[in-house]
mmCIF file of C-alpha atoms in Angstrom:
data_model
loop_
_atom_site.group_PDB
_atom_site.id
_atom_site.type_symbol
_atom_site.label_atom_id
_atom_site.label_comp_id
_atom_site.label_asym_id
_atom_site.label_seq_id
_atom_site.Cartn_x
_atom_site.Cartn_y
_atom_site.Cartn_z
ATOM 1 C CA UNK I 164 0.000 0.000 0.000
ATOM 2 C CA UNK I 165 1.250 3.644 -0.658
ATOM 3 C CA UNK I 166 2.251 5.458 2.129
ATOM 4 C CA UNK I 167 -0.258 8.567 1.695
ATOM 5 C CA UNK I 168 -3.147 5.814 2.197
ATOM 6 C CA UNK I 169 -2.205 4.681 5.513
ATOM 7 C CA UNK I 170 -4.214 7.562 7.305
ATOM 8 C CA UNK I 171 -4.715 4.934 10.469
ATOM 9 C CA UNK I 172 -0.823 5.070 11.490
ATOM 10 C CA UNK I 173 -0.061 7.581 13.375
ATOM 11 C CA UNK I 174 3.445 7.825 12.136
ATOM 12 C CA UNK I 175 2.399 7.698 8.481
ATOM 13 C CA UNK I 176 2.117 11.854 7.907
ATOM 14 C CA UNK I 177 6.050 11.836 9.507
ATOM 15 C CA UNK I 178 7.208 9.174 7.227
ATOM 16 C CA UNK I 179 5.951 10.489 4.309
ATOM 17 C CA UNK I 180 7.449 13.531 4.635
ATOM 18 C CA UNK I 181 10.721 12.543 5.891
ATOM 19 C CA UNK I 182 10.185 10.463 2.867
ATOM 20 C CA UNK I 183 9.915 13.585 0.453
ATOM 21 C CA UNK I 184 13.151 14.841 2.370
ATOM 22 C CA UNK I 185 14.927 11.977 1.709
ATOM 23 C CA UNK I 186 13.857 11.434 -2.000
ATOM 24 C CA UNK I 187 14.798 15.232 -2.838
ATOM 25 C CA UNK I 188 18.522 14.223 -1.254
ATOM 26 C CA UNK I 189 18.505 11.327 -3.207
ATOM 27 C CA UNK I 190 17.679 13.161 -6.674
ATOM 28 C CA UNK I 191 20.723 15.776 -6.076
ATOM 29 C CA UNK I 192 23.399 12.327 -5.118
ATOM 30 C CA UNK I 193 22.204 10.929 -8.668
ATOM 31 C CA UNK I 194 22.637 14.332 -10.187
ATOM 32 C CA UNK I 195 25.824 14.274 -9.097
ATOM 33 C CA UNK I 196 27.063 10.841 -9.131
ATOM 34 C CA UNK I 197 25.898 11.243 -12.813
ATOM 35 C CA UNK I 198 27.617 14.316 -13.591
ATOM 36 C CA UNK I 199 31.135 12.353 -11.987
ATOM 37 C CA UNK I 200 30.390 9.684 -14.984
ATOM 38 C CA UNK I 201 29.709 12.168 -17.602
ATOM 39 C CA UNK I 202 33.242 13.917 -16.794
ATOM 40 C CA UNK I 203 34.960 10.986 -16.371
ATOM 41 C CA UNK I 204 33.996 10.234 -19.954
ATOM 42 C CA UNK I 205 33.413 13.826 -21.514
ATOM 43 C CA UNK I 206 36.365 13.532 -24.190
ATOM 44 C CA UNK I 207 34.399 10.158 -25.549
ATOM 45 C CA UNK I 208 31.624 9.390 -27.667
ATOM 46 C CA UNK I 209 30.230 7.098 -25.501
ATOM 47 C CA UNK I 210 29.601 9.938 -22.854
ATOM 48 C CA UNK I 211 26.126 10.181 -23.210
ATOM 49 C CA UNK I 212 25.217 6.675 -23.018
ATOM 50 C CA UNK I 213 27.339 6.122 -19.892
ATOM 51 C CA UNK I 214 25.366 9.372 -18.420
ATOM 52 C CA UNK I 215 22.312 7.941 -19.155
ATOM 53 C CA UNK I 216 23.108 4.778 -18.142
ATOM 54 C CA UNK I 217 24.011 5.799 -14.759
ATOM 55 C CA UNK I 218 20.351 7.987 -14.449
ATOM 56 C CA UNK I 219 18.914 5.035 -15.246
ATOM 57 C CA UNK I 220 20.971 2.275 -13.392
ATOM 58 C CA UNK I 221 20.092 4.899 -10.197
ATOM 59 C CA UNK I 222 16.493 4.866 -10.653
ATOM 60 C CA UNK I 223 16.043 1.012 -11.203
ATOM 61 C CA UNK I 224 18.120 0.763 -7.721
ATOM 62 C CA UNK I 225 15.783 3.497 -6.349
ATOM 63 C CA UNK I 226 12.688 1.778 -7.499
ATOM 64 C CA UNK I 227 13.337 -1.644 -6.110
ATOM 65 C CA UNK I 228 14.692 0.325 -2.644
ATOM 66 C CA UNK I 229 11.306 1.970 -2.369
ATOM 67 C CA UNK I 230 9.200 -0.779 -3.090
ATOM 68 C CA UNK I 231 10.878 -2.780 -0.590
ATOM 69 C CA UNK I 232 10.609 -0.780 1.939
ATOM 70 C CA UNK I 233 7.020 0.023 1.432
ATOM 71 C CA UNK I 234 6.677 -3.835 1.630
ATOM 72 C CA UNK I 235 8.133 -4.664 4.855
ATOM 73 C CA UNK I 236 6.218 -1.782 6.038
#
């Protein structure tokens, strides 16, 4: 169940925005762990690809993070 439906936990309104906190963090890390990969290869052609690949390698991790937790919880 998503977090903002759990209205009968007390805790849930914290959570959620600790949550929000946590997710904003998150977004500037990848941003910048990103950016690291994109200078590391800037002089290539494959510079791009490895940039996106590292968004997207990020989010997929992400995903699977936050649906676990919202499992065990």
């Amino acid at each position: 169940a998503r977090l903002a439906e759990r209205t009968d936990e007390p805790d849930a309104t914290a959570a959620s925005e600790q949550l929000r906190a946590a997710q904003r963090t998150w977004v500037k890390f990848r941003e910048q762990d990103c950016q690291a990969v994109y200078t590391l290869w800037q002089s290539g052609t494959m510079r791009t690809l490895m940039h996106l690949g590292c968004l997207s390698g990020h989010a997929d991790r992400r995903t699977k993070d936050l649906e676990e937790w919202l499992a065990e919880g």
